JSON list of C-alpha atoms in Angstrom, two decimals:
[
{"chain": "G", "resi": 1, "resn": "MET", "atom": "CA", "xyz": [70.07, 98.06, 49.79]},
{"chain": "G", "resi": 2, "resn": "SER", "atom": "CA", "xyz": [68.30, 95.32, 51.75]},
{"chain": "G", "resi": 3, "resn": "HIS", "atom": "CA", "xyz": [68.80, 94.87, 55.45]},
{"chain": "G", "resi": 4, "resn": "LEU", "atom": "CA", "xyz": [68.26, 91.76, 57.49]},
{"chain": "G", "resi": 5, "resn": "PRO", "atom": "CA", "xyz": [65.43, 92.18, 60.02]},
{"chain": "G", "resi": 6, "resn": "ALA", "atom": "CA", "xyz": [66.44, 92.64, 63.64]},
{"chain": "G", "resi": 7, "resn": "VAL", "atom": "CA", "xyz": [64.32, 89.64, 64.59]},
{"chain": "G", "resi": 8, "resn": "PRO", "atom": "CA", "xyz": [64.57, 86.51, 62.37]},
{"chain": "G", "resi": 9, "resn": "LEU", "atom": "CA", "xyz": [61.41, 85.77, 60.42]},
{"chain": "G", "resi": 10, "resn": "PHE", "atom": "CA", "xyz": [61.81, 82.04, 61.06]},
{"chain": "G", "resi": 11, "resn": "ASP", "atom": "CA", "xyz": [64.06, 79.52, 62.73]},
{"chain": "G", "resi": 12, "resn": "LEU", "atom": "CA", "xyz": [64.61, 75.78, 62.57]},
{"chain": "G", "resi": 13, "resn": "LYS", "atom": "CA", "xyz": [64.42, 73.58, 65.62]},
{"chain": "G", "resi": 14, "resn": "SER", "atom": "CA", "xyz": [64.75, 69.88, 66.15]},
{"chain": "G", "resi": 15, "resn": "THR", "atom": "CA", "xyz": [61.66, 68.25, 67.62]},
{"chain": "G", "resi": 16, "resn": "ALA", "atom": "CA", "xyz": [60.32, 64.76, 68.17]},
{"chain": "G", "resi": 17, "resn": "TRP", "atom": "CA", "xyz": [56.70, 64.16, 67.23]},
{"chain": "G", "resi": 18, "resn": "LEU", "atom": "CA", "xyz": [54.34, 61.55, 68.63]},
{"chain": "G", "resi": 19, "resn": "LEU", "atom": "CA", "xyz": [53.31, 59.30, 65.76]},
{"chain": "G", "resi": 20, "resn": "THR", "atom": "CA", "xyz": [51.27, 56.14, 65.48]},
{"chain": "G", "resi": 21, "resn": "ALA", "atom": "CA", "xyz": [52.72, 53.39, 63.29]},
{"chain": "G", "resi": 22, "resn": "LEU", "atom": "CA", "xyz": [50.33, 51.40, 61.08]},
{"chain": "G", "resi": 23, "resn": "ARG", "atom": "CA", "xyz": [52.04, 48.04, 60.51]},
{"chain": "G", "resi": 24, "resn": "LEU", "atom": "CA", "xyz": [50.98, 46.37, 57.28]},
{"chain": "G", "resi": 25, "resn": "HIS", "atom": "CA", "xyz": [50.88, 42.58, 57.18]},
{"chain": "G", "resi": 26, "resn": "SER", "atom": "CA", "xyz": [49.45, 42.59, 53.66]},
{"chain": "G", "resi": 27, "resn": "ALA", "atom": "CA", "xyz": [50.27, 44.57, 50.53]},
{"chain": "G", "resi": 28, "resn": "ASP", "atom": "CA", "xyz": [46.73, 44.13, 49.18]},
{"chain": "G", "resi": 29, "resn": "ALA", "atom": "CA", "xyz": [45.34, 47.68, 49.35]},
{"chain": "G", "resi": 30, "resn": "ALA", "atom": "CA", "xyz": [41.79, 46.54, 48.57]},
{"chain": "G", "resi": 31, "resn": "ALA", "atom": "CA", "xyz": [41.81, 44.00, 51.40]},
{"chain": "G", "resi": 32, "resn": "LEU", "atom": "CA", "xyz": [43.32, 46.55, 53.77]},
{"chain": "G", "resi": 33, "resn": "GLY", "atom": "CA", "xyz": [40.66, 49.07, 52.77]},
{"chain": "G", "resi": 34, "resn": "ALA", "atom": "CA", "xyz": [37.88, 46.58, 53.46]},
{"chain": "G", "resi": 35, "resn": "ALA", "atom": "CA", "xyz": [39.40, 45.71, 56.85]},
{"chain": "G", "resi": 36, "resn": "LEU", "atom": "CA", "xyz": [39.69, 49.39, 57.76]},
{"chain": "G", "resi": 37, "resn": "ASP", "atom": "CA", "xyz": [36.08, 49.99, 56.72]},
{"chain": "G", "resi": 38, "resn": "GLN", "atom": "CA", "xyz": [34.88, 47.08, 58.81]},
{"chain": "G", "resi": 39, "resn": "ARG", "atom": "CA", "xyz": [36.87, 48.12, 61.86]},
{"chain": "G", "resi": 40, "resn": "PHE", "atom": "CA", "xyz": [36.46, 51.90, 61.85]},
{"chain": "G", "resi": 41, "resn": "ALA", "atom": "CA", "xyz": [33.21, 52.61, 60.00]},
{"chain": "G", "resi": 42, "resn": "ASP", "atom": "CA", "xyz": [31.45, 53.29, 63.30]},
{"chain": "G", "resi": 43, "resn": "SER", "atom": "CA", "xyz": [34.26, 55.49, 64.66]},
{"chain": "G", "resi": 44, "resn": "PRO", "atom": "CA", "xyz": [34.65, 58.26, 62.05]},
{"chain": "G", "resi": 45, "resn": "GLY", "atom": "CA", "xyz": [36.27, 60.74, 64.43]},
{"chain": "G", "resi": 46, "resn": "LEU", "atom": "CA", "xyz": [38.64, 58.35, 66.15]},
{"chain": "G", "resi": 47, "resn": "PHE", "atom": "CA", "xyz": [41.85, 59.46, 64.43]},
{"chain": "G", "resi": 48, "resn": "ASP", "atom": "CA", "xyz": [40.87, 63.07, 63.72]},
{"chain": "G", "resi": 49, "resn": "ASP", "atom": "CA", "xyz": [43.51, 63.55, 60.97]},
{"chain": "G", "resi": 50, "resn": "GLU", "atom": "CA", "xyz": [46.26, 62.31, 63.27]},
{"chain": "G", "resi": 51, "resn": "PRO", "atom": "CA", "xyz": [49.55, 61.79, 61.37]},
{"chain": "G", "resi": 52, "resn": "LEU", "atom": "CA", "xyz": [50.86, 58.26, 61.19]},
{"chain": "G", "resi": 53, "resn": "VAL", "atom": "CA", "xyz": [53.77, 56.27, 59.77]},
{"chain": "G", "resi": 54, "resn": "VAL", "atom": "CA", "xyz": [53.16, 53.33, 57.44]},
{"chain": "G", "resi": 55, "resn": "ASP", "atom": "CA", "xyz": [55.36, 50.54, 58.80]},
{"chain": "G", "resi": 56, "resn": "LEU", "atom": "CA", "xyz": [56.34, 48.09, 56.07]},
{"chain": "G", "resi": 57, "resn": "SER", "atom": "CA", "xyz": [58.67, 45.94, 58.16]},
{"chain": "G", "resi": 58, "resn": "PRO", "atom": "CA", "xyz": [56.39, 42.84, 58.09]},
{"chain": "G", "resi": 59, "resn": "LEU", "atom": "CA", "xyz": [56.53, 42.99, 54.25]},
{"chain": "G", "resi": 60, "resn": "ARG", "atom": "CA", "xyz": [60.25, 43.70, 53.99]},
{"chain": "G", "resi": 61, "resn": "ASP", "atom": "CA", "xyz": [61.33, 40.16, 53.07]},
{"chain": "G", "resi": 62, "resn": "GLY", "atom": "CA", "xyz": [58.71, 39.79, 50.34]},
{"chain": "G", "resi": 63, "resn": "GLN", "atom": "CA", "xyz": [58.41, 41.14, 46.82]},
{"chain": "G", "resi": 64, "resn": "ALA", "atom": "CA", "xyz": [54.94, 42.67, 47.11]},
{"chain": "G", "resi": 65, "resn": "VAL", "atom": "CA", "xyz": [54.73, 46.46, 46.85]},
{"chain": "G", "resi": 66, "resn": "PRO", "atom": "CA", "xyz": [51.54, 48.11, 48.15]},
{"chain": "G", "resi": 67, "resn": "ASP", "atom": "CA", "xyz": [49.49, 50.39, 45.92]},
{"chain": "G", "resi": 68, "resn": "PHE", "atom": "CA", "xyz": [50.18, 53.44, 48.05]},
{"chain": "G", "resi": 69, "resn": "ALA", "atom": "CA", "xyz": [47.80, 55.72, 46.15]},
{"chain": "G", "resi": 70, "resn": "ALA", "atom": "CA", "xyz": [44.91, 53.37, 46.91]},
{"chain": "G", "resi": 71, "resn": "LEU", "atom": "CA", "xyz": [46.08, 52.81, 50.49]},
{"chain": "G", "resi": 72, "resn": "LEU", "atom": "CA", "xyz": [46.29, 56.55, 51.17]},
{"chain": "G", "resi": 73, "resn": "ALA", "atom": "CA", "xyz": [42.76, 56.98, 49.83]},
{"chain": "G", "resi": 74, "resn": "HIS", "atom": "CA", "xyz": [41.49, 54.27, 52.19]},
{"chain": "G", "resi": 75, "resn": "LEU", "atom": "CA", "xyz": [43.26, 55.89, 55.13]},
{"chain": "G", "resi": 76, "resn": "ALA", "atom": "CA", "xyz": [41.91, 59.34, 54.25]},
{"chain": "G", "resi": 77, "resn": "ARG", "atom": "CA", "xyz": [38.34, 58.01, 54.44]},
{"chain": "G", "resi": 78, "resn": "HIS", "atom": "CA", "xyz": [38.95, 57.30, 58.11]},
{"chain": "G", "resi": 79, "resn": "ARG", "atom": "CA", "xyz": [40.83, 60.56, 58.73]},
{"chain": "G", "resi": 80, "resn": "MET", "atom": "CA", "xyz": [44.15, 58.75, 59.07]},
{"chain": "G", "resi": 81, "resn": "ARG", "atom": "CA", "xyz": [46.86, 60.91, 57.50]},
{"chain": "G", "resi": 82, "resn": "ALA", "atom": "CA", "xyz": [50.00, 59.02, 56.50]},
{"chain": "G", "resi": 83, "resn": "VAL", "atom": "CA", "xyz": [53.06, 61.30, 56.49]},
{"chain": "G", "resi": 84, "resn": "ALA", "atom": "CA", "xyz": [55.97, 58.86, 56.18]},
{"chain": "G", "resi": 85, "resn": "ALA", "atom": "CA", "xyz": [56.95, 55.21, 55.69]},
{"chain": "G", "resi": 86, "resn": "GLN", "atom": "CA", "xyz": [59.49, 52.98, 57.36]},
{"chain": "G", "resi": 87, "resn": "GLY", "atom": "CA", "xyz": [60.85, 49.45, 57.46]},
{"chain": "G", "resi": 88, "resn": "GLY", "atom": "CA", "xyz": [60.34, 48.37, 53.83]},
{"chain": "G", "resi": 89, "resn": "ASN", "atom": "CA", "xyz": [62.84, 47.03, 51.32]},
{"chain": "G", "resi": 90, "resn": "ALA", "atom": "CA", "xyz": [64.30, 49.25, 48.60]},
{"chain": "G", "resi": 91, "resn": "ALA", "atom": "CA", "xyz": [61.44, 48.72, 46.12]},
{"chain": "G", "resi": 92, "resn": "GLN", "atom": "CA", "xyz": [58.77, 49.31, 48.76]},
{"chain": "G", "resi": 93, "resn": "MET", "atom": "CA", "xyz": [60.43, 52.44, 50.10]},
{"chain": "G", "resi": 94, "resn": "ASP", "atom": "CA", "xyz": [60.93, 53.80, 46.56]},
{"chain": "G", "resi": 95, "resn": "ALA", "atom": "CA", "xyz": [57.21, 53.30, 45.88]},
{"chain": "G", "resi": 96, "resn": "ALA", "atom": "CA", "xyz": [56.33, 54.98, 49.18]},
{"chain": "G", "resi": 97, "resn": "ARG", "atom": "CA", "xyz": [58.59, 57.94, 48.37]},
{"chain": "G", "resi": 98, "resn": "ALA", "atom": "CA", "xyz": [56.99, 58.27, 44.93]},
{"chain": "G", "resi": 99, "resn": "ALA", "atom": "CA", "xyz": [53.59, 58.45, 46.64]},
{"chain": "G", "resi": 100, "resn": "GLY", "atom": "CA", "xyz": [54.79, 61.32, 48.84]},
{"chain": "G", "resi": 101, "resn": "LEU", "atom": "CA", "xyz": [55.78, 59.31, 51.92]},
{"chain": "G", "resi": 102, "resn": "PRO", "atom": "CA", "xyz": [59.40, 60.07, 52.85]},
{"chain": "G", "resi": 103, "resn": "PRO", "atom": "CA", "xyz": [61.40, 57.62, 54.98]},
{"chain": "G", "resi": 104, "resn": "ALA", "atom": "CA", "xyz": [60.73, 58.03, 58.69]},
{"chain": "G", "resi": 105, "resn": "THR", "atom": "CA", "xyz": [63.53, 58.03, 61.22]},
{"chain": "G", "resi": 106, "resn": "GLU", "atom": "CA", "xyz": [63.21, 55.05, 63.52]},
{"chain": "G", "resi": 107, "resn": "PRO", "atom": "CA", "xyz": [62.19, 55.96, 67.10]},
{"chain": "G", "resi": 108, "resn": "GLU", "atom": "CA", "xyz": [64.95, 55.98, 69.67]},
{"chain": "G", "resi": 109, "resn": "VAL", "atom": "CA", "xyz": [63.24, 53.23, 71.67]},
{"chain": "G", "resi": 110, "resn": "ARG", "atom": "CA", "xyz": [60.49, 50.87, 70.60]},
{"chain": "G", "resi": 111, "resn": "HIS", "atom": "CA", "xyz": [58.99, 47.90, 72.35]},
{"chain": "G", "resi": 112, "resn": "GLU", "atom": "CA", "xyz": [59.07, 44.42, 70.92]},
{"chain": "G", "resi": 113, "resn": "ALA", "atom": "CA", "xyz": [55.91, 43.30, 69.18]},
{"chain": "G", "resi": 114, "resn": "ARG", "atom": "CA", "xyz": [53.84, 40.87, 71.21]},
{"chain": "G", "resi": 115, "resn": "PRO", "atom": "CA", "xyz": [53.18, 37.40, 69.76]},
{"chain": "G", "resi": 116, "resn": "GLU", "atom": "CA", "xyz": [49.72, 37.31, 68.25]},
{"chain": "G", "resi": 117, "resn": "PRO", "atom": "CA", "xyz": [47.50, 34.55, 66.83]},
{"chain": "G", "resi": 118, "resn": "GLU", "atom": "CA", "xyz": [47.37, 33.86, 63.11]},
{"chain": "G", "resi": 119, "resn": "THR", "atom": "CA", "xyz": [43.96, 35.46, 62.64]},
{"chain": "G", "resi": 120, "resn": "ARG", "atom": "CA", "xyz": [43.96, 39.08, 63.74]},
{"chain": "G", "resi": 121, "resn": "GLU", "atom": "CA", "xyz": [42.35, 42.39, 62.95]},
{"chain": "G", "resi": 122, "resn": "VAL", "atom": "CA", "xyz": [44.10, 45.30, 61.31]},
{"chain": "G", "resi": 123, "resn": "VAL", "atom": "CA", "xyz": [43.42, 47.37, 64.42]},
{"chain": "G", "resi": 124, "resn": "ARG", "atom": "CA", "xyz": [45.79, 45.14, 66.39]},
{"chain": "G", "resi": 125, "resn": "GLU", "atom": "CA", "xyz": [48.62, 46.25, 64.12]},
{"chain": "G", "resi": 126, "resn": "VAL", "atom": "CA", "xyz": [48.42, 49.94, 64.97]},
{"chain": "G", "resi": 127, "resn": "GLU", "atom": "CA", "xyz": [51.31, 49.94, 67.41]},
{"chain": "G", "resi": 128, "resn": "VAL", "atom": "CA", "xyz": [52.01, 52.57, 70.01]},
{"chain": "G", "resi": 129, "resn": "ILE", "atom": "CA", "xyz": [55.43, 53.84, 68.95]},
{"chain": "G", "resi": 130, "resn": "ARG", "atom": "CA", "xyz": [55.79, 57.25, 70.50]},
{"chain": "G", "resi": 131, "resn": "GLU", "atom": "CA", "xyz": [58.40, 59.89, 71.13]},
{"chain": "G", "resi": 132, "resn": "VAL", "atom": "CA", "xyz": [58.34, 63.08, 73.15]},
{"chain": "G", "resi": 133, "resn": "GLU", "atom": "CA", "xyz": [56.00, 65.94, 72.36]},
{"chain": "G", "resi": 134, "resn": "VAL", "atom": "CA", "xyz": [55.49, 67.37, 75.85]},
{"chain": "G", "resi": 135, "resn": "PRO", "atom": "CA", "xyz": [58.53, 66.16, 77.86]},
{"chain": "G", "resi": 136, "resn": "VAL", "atom": "CA", "xyz": [58.56, 65.59, 81.58]},
{"chain": "G", "resi": 137, "resn": "PRO", "atom": "CA", "xyz": [60.30, 68.53, 83.27]},
{"chain": "G", "resi": 138, "resn": "ALA", "atom": "CA", "xyz": [63.71, 67.71, 84.75]},
{"chain": "G", "resi": 139, "resn": "ALA", "atom": "CA", "xyz": [62.42, 68.41, 88.25]},
{"chain": "G", "resi": 140, "resn": "ALA", "atom": "CA", "xyz": [59.74, 65.72, 87.91]},
{"chain": "G", "resi": 141, "resn": "ALA", "atom": "CA", "xyz": [61.77, 62.56, 87.55]},
{"chain": "G", "resi": 142, "resn": "THR", "atom": "CA", "xyz": [58.96, 60.00, 87.74]},
{"chain": "G", "resi": 143, "resn": "THR", "atom": "CA", "xyz": [55.58, 61.72, 87.63]},
{"chain": "G", "resi": 144, "resn": "LEU", "atom": "CA", "xyz": [54.10, 64.49, 85.51]},
{"chain": "G", "resi": 145, "resn": "ILE", "atom": "CA", "xyz": [51.13, 66.31, 87.08]},
{"chain": "G", "resi": 146, "resn": "VAL", "atom": "CA", "xyz": [48.65, 68.26, 84.96]},
{"chain": "G", "resi": 147, "resn": "ASP", "atom": "CA", "xyz": [46.13, 70.37, 86.87]},
{"chain": "G", "resi": 148, "resn": "LYS", "atom": "CA", "xyz": [44.33, 72.06, 83.98]},
{"chain": "G", "resi": 149, "resn": "PRO", "atom": "CA", "xyz": [41.61, 70.67, 81.69]},
{"chain": "G", "resi": 150, "resn": "LEU", "atom": "CA", "xyz": [42.87, 69.12, 78.46]},
{"chain": "G", "resi": 151, "resn": "ARG", "atom": "CA", "xyz": [40.83, 70.22, 75.46]},
{"chain": "G", "resi": 152, "resn": "SER", "atom": "CA", "xyz": [40.36, 68.48, 72.11]},
{"chain": "G", "resi": 153, "resn": "GLY", "atom": "CA", "xyz": [43.61, 68.43, 70.16]},
{"chain": "G", "resi": 154, "resn": "GLN", "atom": "CA", "xyz": [45.85, 68.76, 73.22]},
{"chain": "G", "resi": 155, "resn": "ARG", "atom": "CA", "xyz": [48.34, 65.98, 73.91]},
{"chain": "G", "resi": 156, "resn": "VAL", "atom": "CA", "xyz": [50.55, 65.33, 76.93]},
{"chain": "G", "resi": 157, "resn": "TYR", "atom": "CA", "xyz": [53.22, 62.64, 77.27]},
{"chain": "G", "resi": 158, "resn": "ALA", "atom": "CA", "xyz": [54.91, 61.67, 80.54]},
{"chain": "G", "resi": 159, "resn": "ARG", "atom": "CA", "xyz": [58.19, 60.21, 79.41]},
{"chain": "G", "resi": 160, "resn": "GLY", "atom": "CA", "xyz": [59.79, 57.66, 81.69]},
{"chain": "G", "resi": 161, "resn": "GLY", "atom": "CA", "xyz": [57.09, 57.73, 84.37]},
{"chain": "G", "resi": 162, "resn": "ASP", "atom": "CA", "xyz": [53.47, 58.13, 85.39]},
{"chain": "G", "resi": 163, "resn": "LEU", "atom": "CA", "xyz": [50.99, 60.84, 84.45]},
{"chain": "G", "resi": 164, "resn": "VAL", "atom": "CA", "xyz": [48.51, 62.36, 86.91]},
{"chain": "G", "resi": 165, "resn": "VAL", "atom": "CA", "xyz": [45.69, 64.55, 85.56]},
{"chain": "G", "resi": 166, "resn": "LEU", "atom": "CA", "xyz": [43.57, 66.48, 88.05]},
{"chain": "G", "resi": 167, "resn": "SER", "atom": "CA", "xyz": [40.98, 67.79, 85.59]},
{"chain": "G", "resi": 168, "resn": "VAL", "atom": "CA", "xyz": [38.90, 66.56, 82.68]},
{"chain": "G", "resi": 169, "resn": "VAL", "atom": "CA", "xyz": [40.48, 64.96, 79.62]},
{"chain": "G", "resi": 170, "resn": "SER", "atom": "CA", "xyz": [38.05, 66.05, 76.91]},
{"chain": "G", "resi": 171, "resn": "PHE", "atom": "CA", "xyz": [37.03, 64.09, 73.84]},
{"chain": "G", "resi": 172, "resn": "GLY", "atom": "CA", "xyz": [39.80, 64.50, 71.26]},
{"chain": "G", "resi": 173, "resn": "ALA", "atom": "CA", "xyz": [42.53, 65.10, 73.85]},
{"chain": "G", "resi": 174, "resn": "GLU", "atom": "CA", "xyz": [45.27, 62.52, 74.38]},
{"chain": "G", "resi": 175, "resn": "VAL", "atom": "CA", "xyz": [47.24, 61.54, 77.48]},
{"chain": "G", "resi": 176, "resn": "ILE", "atom": "CA", "xyz": [50.25, 59.24, 77.16]},
{"chain": "G", "resi": 177, "resn": "ALA", "atom": "CA", "xyz": [52.66, 57.81, 79.72]},
{"chain": "G", "resi": 178, "resn": "ASP", "atom": "CA", "xyz": [55.46, 55.29, 79.75]},
{"chain": "G", "resi": 179, "resn": "GLY", "atom": "CA", "xyz": [54.05, 54.23, 83.12]},
{"chain": "G", "resi": 180, "resn": "SER", "atom": "CA", "xyz": [50.48, 54.44, 84.45]},
{"chain": "G", "resi": 181, "resn": "ILE", "atom": "CA", "xyz": [47.88, 57.16, 83.94]},
{"chain": "G", "resi": 182, "resn": "HIS", "atom": "CA", "xyz": [45.72, 58.52, 86.78]},
{"chain": "G", "resi": 183, "resn": "VAL", "atom": "CA", "xyz": [42.83, 60.82, 85.86]},
{"chain": "G", "resi": 184, "resn": "TYR", "atom": "CA", "xyz": [40.96, 62.23, 88.88]},
{"chain": "G", "resi": 185, "resn": "ALA", "atom": "CA", "xyz": [38.16, 63.55, 86.66]},
{"chain": "G", "resi": 186, "resn": "PRO", "atom": "CA", "xyz": [36.22, 62.39, 83.60]},
{"chain": "G", "resi": 187, "resn": "LEU", "atom": "CA", "xyz": [38.41, 60.61, 81.05]},
{"chain": "G", "resi": 188, "resn": "ARG", "atom": "CA", "xyz": [36.74, 61.19, 77.68]},
{"chain": "G", "resi": 189, "resn": "GLY", "atom": "CA", "xyz": [39.67, 61.34, 75.29]},
{"chain": "G", "resi": 190, "resn": "ARG", "atom": "CA", "xyz": [42.43, 58.87, 74.51]},
{"chain": "G", "resi": 191, "resn": "ALA", "atom": "CA", "xyz": [44.62, 57.36, 77.23]},
{"chain": "G", "resi": 192, "resn": "ILE", "atom": "CA", "xyz": [47.75, 55.39, 76.30]},
{"chain": "G", "resi": 193, "resn": "ALA", "atom": "CA", "xyz": [49.68, 53.83, 79.17]},
{"chain": "G", "resi": 194, "resn": "GLY", "atom": "CA", "xyz": [52.83, 51.72, 78.92]},
{"chain": "G", "resi": 195, "resn": "ALA", "atom": "CA", "xyz": [53.75, 53.58, 75.71]},
{"chain": "G", "resi": 196, "resn": "ARG", "atom": "CA", "xyz": [57.14, 51.86, 75.58]},
{"chain": "G", "resi": 197, "resn": "GLY", "atom": "CA", "xyz": [55.83, 48.40, 76.28]},
{"chain": "G", "resi": 198, "resn": "ASP", "atom": "CA", "xyz": [55.30, 48.29, 80.07]},
{"chain": "G", "resi": 199, "resn": "ALA", "atom": "CA", "xyz": [52.63, 45.59, 80.36]},
{"chain": "G", "resi": 200, "resn": "ASP", "atom": "CA", "xyz": [52.21, 46.35, 84.09]},
{"chain": "G", "resi": 201, "resn": "ALA", "atom": "CA", "xyz": [51.06, 49.92, 83.44]},
{"chain": "G", "resi": 202, "resn": "ARG", "atom": "CA", "xyz": [47.44, 50.78, 84.19]},
{"chain": "G", "resi": 203, "resn": "ILE", "atom": "CA", "xyz": [44.89, 53.51, 83.52]},
{"chain": "G", "resi": 204, "resn": "PHE", "atom": "CA", "xyz": [42.75, 54.84, 86.38]},
{"chain": "G", "resi": 205, "resn": "SER", "atom": "CA", "xyz": [39.88, 57.32, 86.24]},
{"chain": "G", "resi": 206, "resn": "THR", "atom": "CA", "xyz": [37.18, 58.45, 88.63]},
{"chain": "G", "resi": 207, "resn": "CYS", "atom": "CA", "xyz": [34.83, 58.71, 85.62]},
{"chain": "G", "resi": 208, "resn": "MET", "atom": "CA", "xyz": [35.69, 56.24, 82.84]},
{"chain": "G", "resi": 209, "resn": "GLU", "atom": "CA", "xyz": [34.24, 57.49, 79.51]},
{"chain": "G", "resi": 210, "resn": "PRO", "atom": "CA", "xyz": [37.21, 57.09, 77.14]},
{"chain": "G", "resi": 211, "resn": "GLN", "atom": "CA", "xyz": [37.40, 57.47, 73.41]},
{"chain": "G", "resi": 212, "resn": "LEU", "atom": "CA", "xyz": [40.25, 54.96, 73.45]},
{"chain": "G", "resi": 213, "resn": "VAL", "atom": "CA", "xyz": [42.34, 53.19, 76.09]},
{"chain": "G", "resi": 214, "resn": "SER", "atom": "CA", "xyz": [45.60, 51.37, 75.46]},
{"chain": "G", "resi": 215, "resn": "VAL", "atom": "CA", "xyz": [48.15, 49.52, 77.57]},
{"chain": "G", "resi": 216, "resn": "ALA", "atom": "CA", "xyz": [51.47, 48.42, 76.02]},
{"chain": "G", "resi": 217, "resn": "GLY", "atom": "CA", "xyz": [50.07, 48.69, 72.49]},
{"chain": "G", "resi": 218, "resn": "MET", "atom": "CA", "xyz": [46.86, 46.71, 73.05]},
{"chain": "G", "resi": 219, "resn": "TYR", "atom": "CA", "xyz": [43.84, 48.98, 72.83]},
{"chain": "G", "resi": 220, "resn": "ARG", "atom": "CA", "xyz": [40.09, 49.26, 72.83]},
{"chain": "G", "resi": 221, "resn": "THR", "atom": "CA", "xyz": [37.87, 51.95, 71.34]},
{"chain": "G", "resi": 222, "resn": "THR", "atom": "CA", "xyz": [34.35, 53.15, 72.05]},
{"chain": "G", "resi": 223, "resn": "GLU", "atom": "CA", "xyz": [33.20, 50.91, 69.21]},
{"chain": "G", "resi": 224, "resn": "THR", "atom": "CA", "xyz": [33.01, 48.26, 71.95]},
{"chain": "G", "resi": 225, "resn": "PRO", "atom": "CA", "xyz": [30.72, 49.79, 74.61]},
{"chain": "G", "resi": 226, "resn": "LEU", "atom": "CA", "xyz": [31.86, 49.69, 78.21]},
{"chain": "G", "resi": 227, "resn": "ALA", "atom": "CA", "xyz": [29.88, 47.70, 80.74]},
{"chain": "G", "resi": 228, "resn": "ASP", "atom": "CA", "xyz": [27.39, 49.57, 82.90]},
{"chain": "G", "resi": 229, "resn": "ASP", "atom": "CA", "xyz": [29.44, 48.97, 86.04]},
{"chain": "G", "resi": 230, "resn": "VAL", "atom": "CA", "xyz": [32.41, 50.94, 84.64]},
{"chain": "G", "resi": 231, "resn": "LEU", "atom": "CA", "xyz": [30.94, 53.47, 82.18]},
{"chain": "G", "resi": 232, "resn": "GLY", "atom": "CA", "xyz": [31.02, 56.89, 83.82]},
{"chain": "G", "resi": 233, "resn": "LYS", "atom": "CA", "xyz": [32.20, 55.35, 87.08]},
{"chain": "G", "resi": 234, "resn": "PRO", "atom": "CA", "xyz": [35.55, 54.91, 88.89]},
{"chain": "G", "resi": 235, "resn": "ALA", "atom": "CA", "xyz": [37.42, 52.18, 87.03]},
{"chain": "G", "resi": 236, "resn": "GLN", "atom": "CA", "xyz": [40.82, 50.91, 85.96]},
{"chain": "G", "resi": 237, "resn": "VAL", "atom": "CA", "xyz": [42.24, 49.43, 82.77]},
{"chain": "G", "resi": 238, "resn": "ARG", "atom": "CA", "xyz": [44.93, 46.74, 82.93]},
{"chain": "G", "resi": 239, "resn": "LEU", "atom": "CA", "xyz": [46.48, 44.16, 80.67]},
{"chain": "G", "resi": 240, "resn": "GLU", "atom": "CA", "xyz": [45.80, 40.50, 81.35]},
{"chain": "G", "resi": 241, "resn": "GLY", "atom": "CA", "xyz": [47.85, 38.46, 78.91]},
{"chain": "G", "resi": 242, "resn": "GLU", "atom": "CA", "xyz": [46.84, 39.80, 75.48]},
{"chain": "G", "resi": 243, "resn": "ARG", "atom": "CA", "xyz": [43.48, 41.16, 76.69]},
{"chain": "G", "resi": 244, "resn": "LEU", "atom": "CA", "xyz": [42.54, 44.52, 78.14]},
{"chain": "G", "resi": 245, "resn": "VAL", "atom": "CA", "xyz": [40.50, 44.27, 81.33]},
{"chain": "G", "resi": 246, "resn": "ILE", "atom": "CA", "xyz": [38.34, 47.24, 82.40]},
{"chain": "G", "resi": 247, "resn": "GLU", "atom": "CA", "xyz": [36.97, 46.81, 85.89]},
{"chain": "G", "resi": 248, "resn": "PRO", "atom": "CA", "xyz": [35.36, 48.91, 88.64]},
{"chain": "G", "resi": 249, "resn": "LEU", "atom": "CA", "xyz": [37.39, 50.55, 91.36]},
{"chain": "G", "resi": 250, "resn": "ALA", "atom": "CA", "xyz": [36.19, 50.36, 94.94]},
{"chain": "G", "resi": 251, "resn": "VAL", "atom": "CA", "xyz": [36.02, 53.96, 96.16]},
{"chain": "G", "resi": 252, "resn": "SER", "atom": "CA", "xyz": [35.30, 54.51, 99.84]}
]
């Protein structure tokens, strides 16, 4: 006679993951693959197998259905791991499901897409659509403070406020805030401020060496080298119109 164990061997819990959404403005998998190669060939470790959602909403009103098998192969080359799809019409979502991409639940809150010029790079379509992974404690209503080093693979999100980090953010770590991010140490990983669309958010660091910086969905990677007056020095990142500005900070 079998007996149930005193301690359950598993349980099920609801959780909200932080996912990047790759918005497709073309169903041409070959063209998308070429654009991805051109944009990310020099940044092979940028995504580090990070899960993402394929957002088909720009294609929803058309008849074109992407070749998802080819698209997934292109993404895999750049260590971008698609785990779900969203926003497409019935035919597009059926094709995504057949390729192993189940429908994603829409985030609770998402910012409106910013108007962009006709000619644009695929990288501009990777929107910051994030939900909670490490929530702000109830006692910290506006600011989350982290006083330990963040190692590669670690990710912290300050929901509804600012994030203050008092130690190094290592390459491969990720810090996210709905407001601004302050790093009083070397910033070497990814920093995403204004995750819900706050264009006034900023990123500050006493040693600016980021893998990626983003404000309100507009971002810049290490593929574009930082100027000598900000690389490894106190600096801030802010949004000026549709352009990220990275400038020195005067430190007395």
